[in-house]
Short mmCIF file of C-alpha atoms in Angstrom, two decimals:
data_model
loop_
_atom_site.label_atom_id
_atom_site.label_comp_id
_atom_site.label_asym_id
_atom_site.label_seq_id
_atom_site.Cartn_x
_atom_site.Cartn_y
_atom_site.Cartn_z
CA UNK A 1 29.57 3.41 18.15
CA UNK A 2 27.67 0.20 17.44
CA UNK A 3 28.40 -1.27 20.85
CA UNK A 4 27.62 2.04 22.38
CA UNK A 5 24.22 2.01 20.63
CA UNK A 6 23.50 -1.64 21.33
CA UNK A 7 21.67 -0.98 24.59
CA UNK A 8 19.39 1.75 23.28
CA UNK A 9 18.58 -0.09 20.07
CA UNK A 10 17.75 -3.25 21.99
CA UNK A 11 15.55 -1.24 24.32
CA UNK A 12 13.83 0.22 21.25
CA UNK A 13 13.30 -3.24 19.72
CA UNK A 14 11.77 -4.54 22.96
CA UNK A 15 9.52 -1.49 23.18
CA UNK A 16 8.39 -2.25 19.62
CA UNK A 17 7.11 -5.57 20.86
CA UNK A 18 10.02 -7.84 19.90
CA UNK A 19 10.67 -10.85 22.15
CA UNK A 20 14.20 -11.12 23.59
CA UNK A 21 15.35 -13.63 20.99
CA UNK A 22 13.80 -11.61 18.12
CA UNK A 23 15.55 -8.48 19.35
CA UNK A 24 18.89 -10.32 19.36
CA UNK A 25 18.28 -11.67 15.86
CA UNK A 26 17.31 -8.28 14.63
CA UNK A 27 20.36 -6.52 16.02
CA UNK A 28 22.52 -9.26 14.56
CA UNK A 29 20.95 -8.49 11.16
CA UNK A 30 21.46 -4.80 11.69
CA UNK A 31 25.13 -5.16 12.59
CA UNK A 32 25.78 -7.26 9.51
CA UNK A 33 24.06 -4.65 7.35
CA UNK A 34 26.02 -1.85 9.00
CA UNK A 35 29.34 -3.63 8.63
CA UNK A 36 28.59 -3.99 4.93
CA UNK A 37 28.16 -0.22 4.63
CA UNK A 38 31.53 0.54 3.16
CA UNK A 39 30.45 4.00 2.20
CA UNK A 40 31.05 7.51 3.23
CA UNK A 41 29.79 9.53 6.14
CA UNK A 42 26.13 9.53 7.14
CA UNK A 43 24.84 12.86 8.41
CA UNK A 44 23.21 11.51 11.52
CA UNK A 45 24.59 8.06 12.29
CA UNK A 46 22.70 7.46 15.52
CA UNK A 47 19.31 8.44 14.11
CA UNK A 48 20.19 6.40 11.03
CA UNK A 49 20.76 3.26 13.14
CA UNK A 50 17.36 3.76 14.77
CA UNK A 51 15.80 4.20 11.34
CA UNK A 52 17.41 1.00 10.08
CA UNK A 53 16.25 -0.92 13.15
CA UNK A 54 12.73 0.44 12.78
CA UNK A 55 12.66 -0.52 9.09
CA UNK A 56 13.83 -4.04 9.90
CA UNK A 57 11.01 -4.40 12.42
CA UNK A 58 8.41 -3.06 9.97
CA UNK A 59 9.68 -5.43 7.27
CA UNK A 60 9.29 -8.37 9.63
CA UNK A 61 5.79 -7.28 10.66
CA UNK A 62 4.82 -6.94 7.01
CA UNK A 63 6.07 -10.46 6.36
CA UNK A 64 3.94 -11.75 9.25
CA UNK A 65 0.98 -9.74 8.01
CA UNK A 66 1.21 -11.22 4.53
CA UNK A 67 0.81 -14.63 6.08
CA UNK A 68 -2.29 -13.66 8.05
CA UNK A 69 -3.40 -11.77 4.98
CA UNK A 70 -6.30 -9.70 3.83
CA UNK A 71 -8.33 -9.44 6.97
CA UNK A 72 -10.34 -6.35 6.18
CA UNK A 73 -12.41 -5.18 3.27
CA UNK A 74 -9.98 -2.47 2.28
CA UNK A 75 -7.22 -5.00 1.77
CA UNK A 76 -9.60 -7.28 -0.12
CA UNK A 77 -10.51 -4.48 -2.54
CA UNK A 78 -8.72 -4.38 -5.87
CA UNK A 79 -6.34 -1.74 -4.52
CA UNK A 80 -4.94 -3.99 -1.86
CA UNK A 81 -5.27 -6.91 -4.18
CA UNK A 82 -2.91 -8.61 -6.51
CA UNK A 83 -4.39 -8.89 -9.93
CA UNK A 84 -3.13 -12.40 -10.40
CA UNK A 85 -5.10 -13.77 -7.46
CA UNK A 86 -8.37 -12.75 -9.00
CA UNK A 87 -7.82 -11.13 -12.33
CA UNK A 88 -11.49 -10.53 -13.07
CA UNK A 89 -13.19 -8.55 -10.35
CA UNK A 90 -16.83 -9.36 -9.87
CA UNK A 91 -19.30 -6.51 -10.44
CA UNK A 92 -19.70 -6.17 -6.68
CA UNK A 93 -16.02 -5.75 -5.95
CA UNK A 94 -15.73 -3.24 -8.78
CA UNK A 95 -18.57 -1.22 -7.30
CA UNK A 96 -16.92 -1.47 -3.90
CA UNK A 97 -13.63 -0.23 -5.31
CA UNK A 98 -15.29 2.68 -7.04
CA UNK A 99 -17.00 3.53 -3.79
CA UNK A 100 -13.65 3.44 -1.97
CA UNK A 101 -11.93 5.53 -4.60
CA UNK A 102 -14.80 8.04 -4.58
CA UNK A 103 -14.63 8.37 -0.81
CA UNK A 104 -10.87 8.89 -0.85
CA UNK A 105 -11.20 11.47 -3.59
CA UNK A 106 -13.94 13.17 -1.62
CA UNK A 107 -11.67 13.31 1.44
CA UNK A 108 -8.86 14.75 -0.71
CA UNK A 109 -11.26 17.39 -2.06
CA UNK A 110 -12.31 18.32 1.47
CA UNK A 111 -8.71 18.98 2.55
CA UNK A 112 -7.14 22.41 2.16
CA UNK A 113 -5.59 22.34 -1.36
CA UNK A 114 -2.06 22.76 0.03
CA UNK A 115 -2.57 19.78 2.31
CA UNK A 116 -3.70 17.54 -0.55
CA UNK A 117 -0.84 18.78 -2.70
CA UNK A 118 1.73 17.98 0.00
CA UNK A 119 0.20 14.55 0.55
CA UNK A 120 0.53 13.85 -3.16
CA UNK A 121 4.18 14.94 -3.24
CA UNK A 122 4.90 12.76 -0.22
CA UNK A 123 3.02 9.55 -0.99
CA UNK A 124 2.55 9.49 -4.75
CA UNK A 125 5.70 11.22 -5.94
CA UNK A 126 7.81 9.90 -3.09
CA UNK A 127 9.50 13.14 -2.08
CA UNK A 128 11.01 13.38 1.41
CA UNK A 129 9.43 15.91 3.77
CA UNK A 130 12.57 18.06 3.63
CA UNK A 131 12.49 18.09 -0.17
CA UNK A 132 8.83 19.16 -0.09
CA UNK A 133 9.67 21.94 2.35
CA UNK A 134 12.40 23.17 0.00
CA UNK A 135 10.24 22.91 -3.09
CA UNK A 136 7.28 24.75 -1.60
CA UNK A 137 9.40 27.12 0.47
CA UNK A 138 7.80 26.02 3.74
CA UNK A 139 9.30 25.02 7.07
CA UNK A 140 9.75 21.32 7.75
CA UNK A 141 7.32 21.52 10.66
CA UNK A 142 4.68 23.13 8.42
CA UNK A 143 4.99 20.20 6.00
CA UNK A 144 4.69 17.82 8.94
CA UNK A 145 1.52 19.60 10.13
CA UNK A 146 -0.10 19.35 6.70
CA UNK A 147 0.69 15.66 6.56
CA UNK A 148 -0.64 15.04 10.08
CA UNK A 149 -3.93 16.53 9.00
CA UNK A 150 -4.06 14.51 5.76
CA UNK A 151 -3.11 11.23 7.48
CA UNK A 152 -5.72 11.70 10.20
CA UNK A 153 -8.47 12.42 7.67
CA UNK A 154 -7.63 9.32 5.64
CA UNK A 155 -7.18 7.21 8.77
CA UNK A 156 -10.68 8.14 9.98
CA UNK A 157 -11.99 7.17 6.56
CA UNK A 158 -10.16 3.86 6.66
CA UNK A 159 -11.43 3.05 10.16
CA UNK A 160 -15.04 3.82 9.22
CA UNK A 161 -14.64 1.71 6.10
CA UNK A 162 -13.32 -1.21 8.16
CA UNK A 163 -16.26 -0.88 10.60
CA UNK A 164 -18.80 -0.78 7.80
CA UNK A 165 -17.21 -3.89 6.35
CA UNK A 166 -17.50 -5.67 9.69
CA UNK A 167 -21.17 -4.72 9.95
CA UNK A 168 -21.81 -6.06 6.46
CA UNK A 169 -20.11 -9.31 7.33
CA UNK A 170 -22.23 -9.49 10.49
CA UNK A 171 -25.40 -8.98 8.45
CA UNK A 172 -24.37 -11.49 5.82
CA UNK A 173 -23.43 -14.01 8.48
CA UNK B 1 -13.87 -0.06 19.84
CA UNK B 2 -12.86 3.40 18.80
CA UNK B 3 -13.09 5.30 22.04
CA UNK B 4 -11.52 8.68 22.66
CA UNK B 5 -8.41 7.15 24.20
CA UNK B 6 -7.84 4.89 21.23
CA UNK B 7 -8.23 7.80 18.82
CA UNK B 8 -5.75 9.88 20.75
CA UNK B 9 -3.20 7.06 20.71
CA UNK B 10 -3.73 6.66 16.99
CA UNK B 11 -3.20 10.37 16.39
CA UNK B 12 -0.02 10.23 18.45
CA UNK B 13 1.19 7.23 16.45
CA UNK B 14 0.56 9.13 13.21
CA UNK B 15 2.47 12.15 14.50
CA UNK B 16 5.39 9.90 15.46
CA UNK B 17 5.39 8.12 12.15
CA UNK B 18 5.61 11.41 10.26
CA UNK B 19 8.25 12.82 12.59
CA UNK B 20 10.48 9.76 12.41
CA UNK B 21 10.84 10.10 8.66
CA UNK B 22 13.40 12.81 9.53
CA UNK B 23 13.78 12.10 13.24
CA UNK B 24 16.82 13.07 15.31
CA UNK B 25 18.35 10.76 17.88
CA UNK B 26 16.34 12.59 20.58
CA UNK B 27 13.14 11.96 18.64
CA UNK B 28 13.90 8.25 18.52
CA UNK B 29 14.63 8.15 22.25
CA UNK B 30 11.36 9.97 23.03
CA UNK B 31 9.52 7.61 20.69
CA UNK B 32 11.01 4.68 22.64
CA UNK B 33 9.65 6.21 25.86
CA UNK B 34 6.24 6.68 24.28
CA UNK B 35 6.25 3.00 23.27
CA UNK B 36 7.26 1.92 26.75
CA UNK B 37 4.45 3.92 28.35
CA UNK B 38 1.87 1.38 27.14
CA UNK B 39 2.41 -1.91 25.27
CA UNK B 40 -0.64 -1.09 23.11
CA UNK B 41 1.28 1.86 21.59
CA UNK B 42 3.51 -0.42 19.55
CA UNK B 43 0.52 -2.29 18.09
CA UNK B 44 -1.21 0.95 17.18
CA UNK B 45 2.01 2.11 15.54
CA UNK B 46 2.13 -1.10 13.46
CA UNK B 47 -1.45 -0.53 12.45
CA UNK B 48 -0.71 3.05 11.36
CA UNK B 49 2.28 1.90 9.29
CA UNK B 50 0.14 -0.81 7.68
CA UNK B 51 -2.69 1.65 6.97
CA UNK B 52 -0.18 3.91 5.22
CA UNK B 53 0.68 1.12 2.80
CA UNK B 54 -2.95 0.34 2.08
CA UNK B 55 -3.93 3.97 1.64
CA UNK B 56 -0.95 4.42 -0.71
CA UNK B 57 -2.38 1.85 -3.09
CA UNK B 58 -5.60 3.87 -3.39
CA UNK B 59 -3.86 7.24 -3.55
CA UNK B 60 -1.96 6.09 -6.60
CA UNK B 61 -5.26 5.77 -8.45
CA UNK B 62 -6.99 8.77 -6.94
CA UNK B 63 -7.48 12.01 -8.74
CA UNK B 64 -6.14 14.80 -6.57
CA UNK B 65 -7.74 18.23 -6.58
CA UNK B 66 -5.95 20.60 -8.96
CA UNK B 67 -2.89 22.03 -7.22
CA UNK B 68 -2.81 25.66 -6.29
CA UNK B 69 -2.29 27.57 -9.54
CA UNK B 70 0.44 29.83 -8.17
CA UNK B 71 3.06 27.14 -7.94
CA UNK B 72 2.34 24.47 -10.46
CA UNK B 73 1.87 24.49 -14.18
CA UNK B 74 -0.66 22.38 -15.96
CA UNK B 75 0.93 19.44 -17.64
CA UNK B 76 -0.51 17.67 -20.63
CA UNK B 77 -0.31 13.92 -20.60
CA UNK B 78 -0.06 11.71 -23.63
CA UNK B 79 -0.52 8.21 -22.27
CA UNK B 80 1.01 6.59 -25.32
CA UNK B 81 4.43 8.18 -25.01
CA UNK B 82 5.66 6.91 -21.73
CA UNK B 83 9.00 6.89 -19.94
CA UNK B 84 10.05 10.23 -21.34
CA UNK B 85 9.76 12.06 -18.09
CA UNK B 86 9.55 10.39 -14.70
CA UNK B 87 6.43 12.41 -13.86
CA UNK B 88 4.71 11.53 -17.08
CA UNK B 89 5.63 7.92 -16.63
CA UNK B 90 4.09 7.97 -13.16
CA UNK B 91 0.83 9.36 -14.45
CA UNK B 92 0.74 7.05 -17.43
CA UNK B 93 1.64 4.02 -15.31
CA UNK B 94 -1.16 4.70 -12.91
CA UNK B 95 -3.51 5.13 -15.88
CA UNK B 96 -2.38 1.75 -17.12
CA UNK B 97 -3.12 0.10 -13.78
CA UNK B 98 -6.47 1.81 -13.34
CA UNK B 99 -7.25 0.71 -16.87
CA UNK B 100 -6.37 -2.85 -16.05
CA UNK B 101 -8.51 -2.79 -12.93
CA UNK B 102 -11.57 -1.05 -14.19
CA UNK B 103 -11.78 -1.63 -17.88
CA UNK B 104 -10.53 -5.13 -18.23
CA UNK B 105 -13.11 -6.16 -20.79
CA UNK B 106 -11.79 -3.47 -23.09
CA UNK B 107 -8.33 -5.03 -23.16
CA UNK B 108 -7.70 -7.40 -26.02
CA UNK B 109 -6.46 -10.89 -25.34
CA UNK B 110 -5.60 -12.43 -22.02
CA UNK B 111 -2.47 -10.41 -21.25
CA UNK B 112 -2.28 -7.35 -19.06
CA UNK B 113 0.39 -5.04 -17.84
CA UNK B 114 1.47 -4.02 -14.34
CA UNK B 115 3.68 -0.96 -14.23
CA UNK B 116 5.24 1.13 -11.48
CA UNK B 117 6.05 4.84 -11.46
CA UNK B 118 9.38 6.37 -10.46
CA UNK B 119 10.50 5.23 -7.02
CA UNK B 120 7.39 3.08 -6.57
CA UNK B 121 7.73 -0.65 -5.90
CA UNK B 122 5.10 -3.35 -6.00
CA UNK B 123 4.71 -6.92 -4.83
CA UNK B 124 2.76 -9.20 -7.12
CA UNK B 125 1.60 -12.55 -5.73
CA UNK B 126 1.32 -15.26 -8.34
CA UNK B 127 -1.48 -17.78 -8.23
CA UNK B 128 0.95 -20.68 -7.78
CA UNK B 129 2.57 -19.15 -4.69
CA UNK B 130 5.43 -17.33 -6.41
CA UNK B 131 6.06 -13.61 -6.12
CA UNK B 132 7.35 -10.84 -8.34
CA UNK B 133 8.82 -7.74 -6.71
CA UNK B 134 8.63 -4.95 -9.25
CA UNK B 135 11.11 -2.07 -8.86
CA UNK B 136 10.40 1.57 -9.82
CA UNK B 137 9.79 2.64 -13.45
CA UNK B 138 9.25 -0.97 -14.42
CA UNK B 139 6.66 -2.90 -16.33
CA UNK B 140 5.78 -6.56 -16.69
CA UNK B 141 3.19 -8.22 -18.90
CA UNK B 142 1.30 -11.10 -17.36
CA UNK B 143 -0.98 -13.59 -19.02
CA UNK B 144 -4.20 -14.72 -17.37
CA UNK B 145 -4.20 -17.96 -19.36
CA UNK B 146 -0.54 -18.75 -18.77
CA UNK B 147 0.62 -17.92 -15.27
CA UNK B 148 4.05 -19.47 -15.88
CA UNK B 149 5.34 -16.89 -18.34
CA UNK B 150 6.06 -13.22 -17.81
CA UNK B 151 7.56 -10.56 -20.04
CA UNK B 152 9.75 -7.82 -18.59
CA UNK B 153 9.16 -4.74 -20.76
CA UNK B 154 11.29 -2.30 -18.80
CA UNK B 155 13.04 -1.85 -15.49
CA UNK B 156 13.79 -4.48 -12.88
CA UNK B 157 12.05 -7.33 -11.13
CA UNK B 158 12.98 -9.98 -8.61
CA UNK B 159 11.28 -13.32 -9.15
CA UNK B 160 10.70 -15.94 -6.48
CA UNK B 161 9.14 -18.82 -8.32
CA UNK B 162 7.98 -22.29 -7.41
CA UNK B 163 9.55 -24.99 -9.45
CA UNK B 164 7.44 -27.25 -11.60
CA UNK B 165 9.39 -29.51 -13.95
CA UNK B 166 6.43 -29.97 -16.27
CA UNK B 167 5.65 -26.23 -16.45
CA UNK B 168 8.88 -24.27 -16.16
CA UNK B 169 8.57 -20.59 -15.33
CA UNK B 170 9.96 -18.33 -18.03
CA UNK B 171 10.73 -14.64 -18.33
CA UNK B 172 11.03 -13.04 -21.75
CA UNK B 173 13.21 -9.94 -22.08
CA UNK B 174 13.40 -8.63 -25.64
CA UNK B 175 14.80 -11.48 -27.73
CA UNK B 176 16.15 -13.34 -24.71
CA UNK B 177 14.47 -15.87 -22.53
CA UNK B 178 15.15 -17.04 -18.97
CA UNK B 179 13.88 -20.39 -17.78
CA UNK B 180 13.93 -21.24 -14.09
CA UNK B 181 15.19 -24.42 -12.62
CA UNK B 182 13.50 -23.63 -9.23
CA UNK B 183 14.66 -20.38 -7.94
CA UNK B 184 14.96 -16.76 -6.82
CA UNK B 185 16.45 -14.47 -9.44
CA UNK B 186 16.65 -10.82 -10.40
CA UNK B 187 16.33 -9.34 -13.88
CA UNK B 188 16.80 -5.78 -15.07
CA UNK B 189 16.49 -4.15 -18.45
CA UNK B 190 17.94 -0.72 -19.20
CA UNK B 191 17.75 0.13 -22.91
CA UNK B 192 19.67 -2.73 -24.60
CA UNK B 193 21.42 -3.91 -21.43
CA UNK B 194 20.03 -7.03 -19.78
CA UNK B 195 21.31 -8.10 -16.36
CA UNK B 196 20.37 -11.35 -14.63
CA UNK B 197 21.47 -12.45 -11.17
CA UNK B 198 20.59 -15.71 -9.44
CA UNK B 199 20.11 -15.73 -5.66
CA UNK B 200 18.91 -19.33 -5.22
CA UNK B 201 18.54 -22.35 -7.47
CA UNK B 202 19.39 -21.99 -11.13
CA UNK B 203 18.24 -20.28 -14.30
CA UNK B 204 18.86 -21.09 -17.93
CA UNK B 205 19.59 -18.10 -20.16
CA UNK B 206 18.63 -18.49 -23.82
CA UNK B 207 19.59 -15.76 -26.25
CA UNK B 208 21.92 -14.79 -29.08
CA UNK B 209 22.08 -18.45 -30.09
CA UNK B 210 23.47 -19.44 -26.69
CA UNK B 211 22.14 -21.35 -23.74
CA UNK B 212 23.86 -20.81 -20.39
CA UNK B 213 23.13 -22.22 -16.97
CA UNK B 214 23.43 -19.68 -14.13
CA UNK B 215 23.77 -20.80 -10.52
CA UNK B 216 23.64 -18.93 -7.18
CA UNK B 217 25.79 -15.79 -7.26
CA UNK B 218 26.15 -15.83 -11.05
CA UNK B 219 25.50 -12.52 -12.76
CA UNK B 220 25.06 -12.23 -16.49
CA UNK B 221 25.28 -9.03 -18.52
CA UNK B 222 24.06 -9.17 -22.11
CA UNK B 223 24.28 -6.22 -24.45
CA UNK B 224 23.48 -7.04 -28.06
CA UNK B 225 25.50 -10.16 -28.79
CA UNK B 226 28.04 -9.47 -26.06
CA UNK B 227 27.50 -11.71 -23.08
CA UNK B 228 29.66 -11.82 -19.95
CA UNK B 229 29.21 -13.56 -16.63
CA UNK B 230 30.66 -12.63 -13.24
CA UNK B 231 30.14 -13.77 -9.69
CA UNK B 232 28.85 -11.89 -6.65
CA UNK B 233 27.68 -12.90 -3.14
CA UNK B 234 24.27 -14.53 -3.74
CA UNK B 235 22.63 -12.59 -0.89
CA UNK B 236 23.44 -9.33 -2.69
CA UNK B 237 21.22 -10.29 -5.62
CA UNK B 238 17.85 -8.57 -5.60
CA UNK B 239 18.81 -6.77 -2.38
CA UNK B 240 17.14 -3.62 -3.77
CA UNK B 241 13.89 -5.05 -2.36
CA UNK B 242 15.31 -4.24 1.08
CA UNK B 243 16.52 -0.77 0.04
CA UNK B 244 20.16 -1.83 -0.34
CA UNK B 245 22.26 -2.01 -3.50
CA UNK B 246 25.42 -4.12 -3.30
CA UNK B 247 28.20 -3.99 -5.89
CA UNK B 248 31.42 -5.72 -6.63
CA UNK B 249 33.38 -3.94 -9.39
CA UNK B 250 30.20 -2.79 -11.14
CA UNK B 251 30.36 -0.26 -13.99
CA UNK B 252 29.23 3.23 -12.92
CA UNK B 253 26.43 3.09 -15.52
CA UNK B 254 24.87 0.07 -13.76
CA UNK B 255 24.98 1.86 -10.42
CA UNK B 256 23.40 4.99 -11.95
CA UNK B 257 20.60 2.95 -13.55
CA UNK B 258 19.83 1.08 -10.31
CA UNK B 259 19.86 4.12 -8.04
CA UNK B 260 17.80 6.09 -10.58
CA UNK B 261 15.19 3.36 -10.63
CA UNK B 262 15.06 3.17 -6.83
CA UNK B 263 14.47 6.87 -6.29
CA UNK B 264 12.69 7.80 -9.51
CA UNK B 265 15.42 10.00 -11.03
CA UNK B 266 17.13 9.94 -14.40
CA UNK B 267 20.82 9.64 -13.60
CA UNK B 268 23.36 10.02 -16.39
CA UNK B 269 27.07 9.27 -16.19
CA UNK B 270 29.72 11.62 -17.56
CA UNK B 271 31.79 9.79 -20.22
CA UNK B 272 34.91 10.51 -18.14
CA UNK B 273 33.52 8.07 -15.53
CA UNK B 274 32.57 5.36 -18.01
CA UNK B 275 35.53 3.14 -17.20
CA UNK B 276 35.27 3.62 -13.42
CA UNK B 277 33.84 0.76 -11.38
CA UNK B 278 32.34 0.67 -7.89
CA UNK B 279 32.50 -1.85 -5.06
CA UNK B 280 30.41 -1.25 -1.99
CA UNK B 281 26.93 -0.72 -0.66
CA UNK B 282 24.39 2.02 -1.25
CA UNK B 283 21.21 2.58 0.74
CA UNK B 284 18.30 3.87 -1.33
CA UNK B 285 15.83 4.67 1.44
CA UNK B 286 14.92 8.08 2.73
CA UNK B 287 14.02 9.93 -0.48
CA UNK B 288 16.00 11.34 -3.38
CA UNK B 289 17.75 14.12 -1.47
CA UNK B 290 19.03 11.80 1.25
CA UNK B 291 20.30 9.39 -1.38
CA UNK B 292 22.01 12.21 -3.21
CA UNK B 293 23.79 13.25 -0.02
CA UNK B 294 25.03 9.71 0.59
CA UNK B 295 25.89 8.84 -2.99
CA UNK B 296 28.42 11.59 -3.82
CA UNK B 297 30.94 10.64 -1.14
CA UNK B 298 30.34 6.89 -1.45
CA UNK B 299 30.94 6.84 -5.20
CA UNK B 300 33.53 9.61 -5.09
CA UNK B 301 31.68 11.66 -7.69
CA UNK B 302 30.10 15.09 -7.99
CA UNK B 303 26.38 15.16 -8.69
CA UNK B 304 25.10 17.94 -10.94
CA UNK B 305 21.52 18.81 -11.77
CA UNK B 306 20.83 18.38 -15.45
CA UNK B 307 17.66 18.50 -17.50
CA UNK B 308 15.23 15.97 -16.04
CA UNK B 309 17.67 14.50 -13.50
CA UNK B 310 21.28 14.31 -12.34
CA UNK B 311 24.63 13.69 -13.97
CA UNK B 312 27.51 12.01 -12.17
CA UNK B 313 30.81 13.82 -12.81
CA UNK B 314 34.40 13.17 -11.76
#
């Protein structure tokens, strides 16, 4: 099955912006990981291989991102921050963090209660979408719809925060 | 600039990201086609995945509106008694972090704690370039005035530390101490069981009146005064950070503790399985239910729901 999947996975890796050599590396990694899977049956092996490939790519991107590091104000706030780098936040950063937290909480309050509840189960409690659907007796696609709404609200907030930060930098500079 | 086209692409990327959490093969193929339609799509997708991580960090501190009364009961939280229930621990842990962030002046001394809730992991960058990867349900105490010593209170952490002969890095676990000799190593603490594995370099273990040098691939288990060392492929050590657990003849109790930590579940082992060992690989990604589905056949056990978690049975 692996050889059979090689072509589609490589195509996926290229579409995700990997260079040829990176795609080869990545699939090499994947095949080693898969050959180490001595375990039992996986419900959906083909989708699972895609998922593993996608995770490997995201892990690599995260590694690259850590090197570039902290380019926007959100990431520089205490929430994106490692305490050890700067254990004592200045009064300004604390005020900034409170502002950020307040805005996020405001956005959560503005969502339909079910939507906020599902977001919490998904991101804070770490439940899978299927598990949330079972727990709340909803269809999987209903859970997905709630999460789309919540993600888009928070994404708009994050983008406006990033823009505001850029403006402030422009004024300071 | 955020024009209408950009916003639509971003919305589509969000929809894909949420779908792919449980995507079928067809979904993945359609996603590939969406990516191929415009090279910008892949970059927007990266940005959405990154934003999810950053928003997560804030969500963990945010107060959510009260859930709908019909399907949730109000829970009282006593922040002092932690680790009793995963849920409580999650709430208390986030209180502890918020406390550390916001009310630092109220904390005595120069030490502070970083804790994770069930299934949550955290990367801590150290001032000297080292890193600590903290697994779920875990807690470390750091010291602002001494960045070369850390105490592991509970759970599991993988340390990647820079070597400095004049200021060795040390990890305290209960009465035991680990001193690095330049290295990447993994430490876990489950009740009175301490496990240490070395991926690179070497570590000196000091405890129970003994001092042992551990090299790459060495794994030490210490329980009370009983200390044993075994060997495992070095690349398997700390592999939980990539969502993979690798075992070579490991006791079932170790596997249960590790998986439980990864997915935020209390997993007990039926005494009938106590002497059984496991060799193989377990993936811990995809949420508790997915892991449950994989784990039964892989370990050759039945998984029963019990109060507050699961029990593995023959």
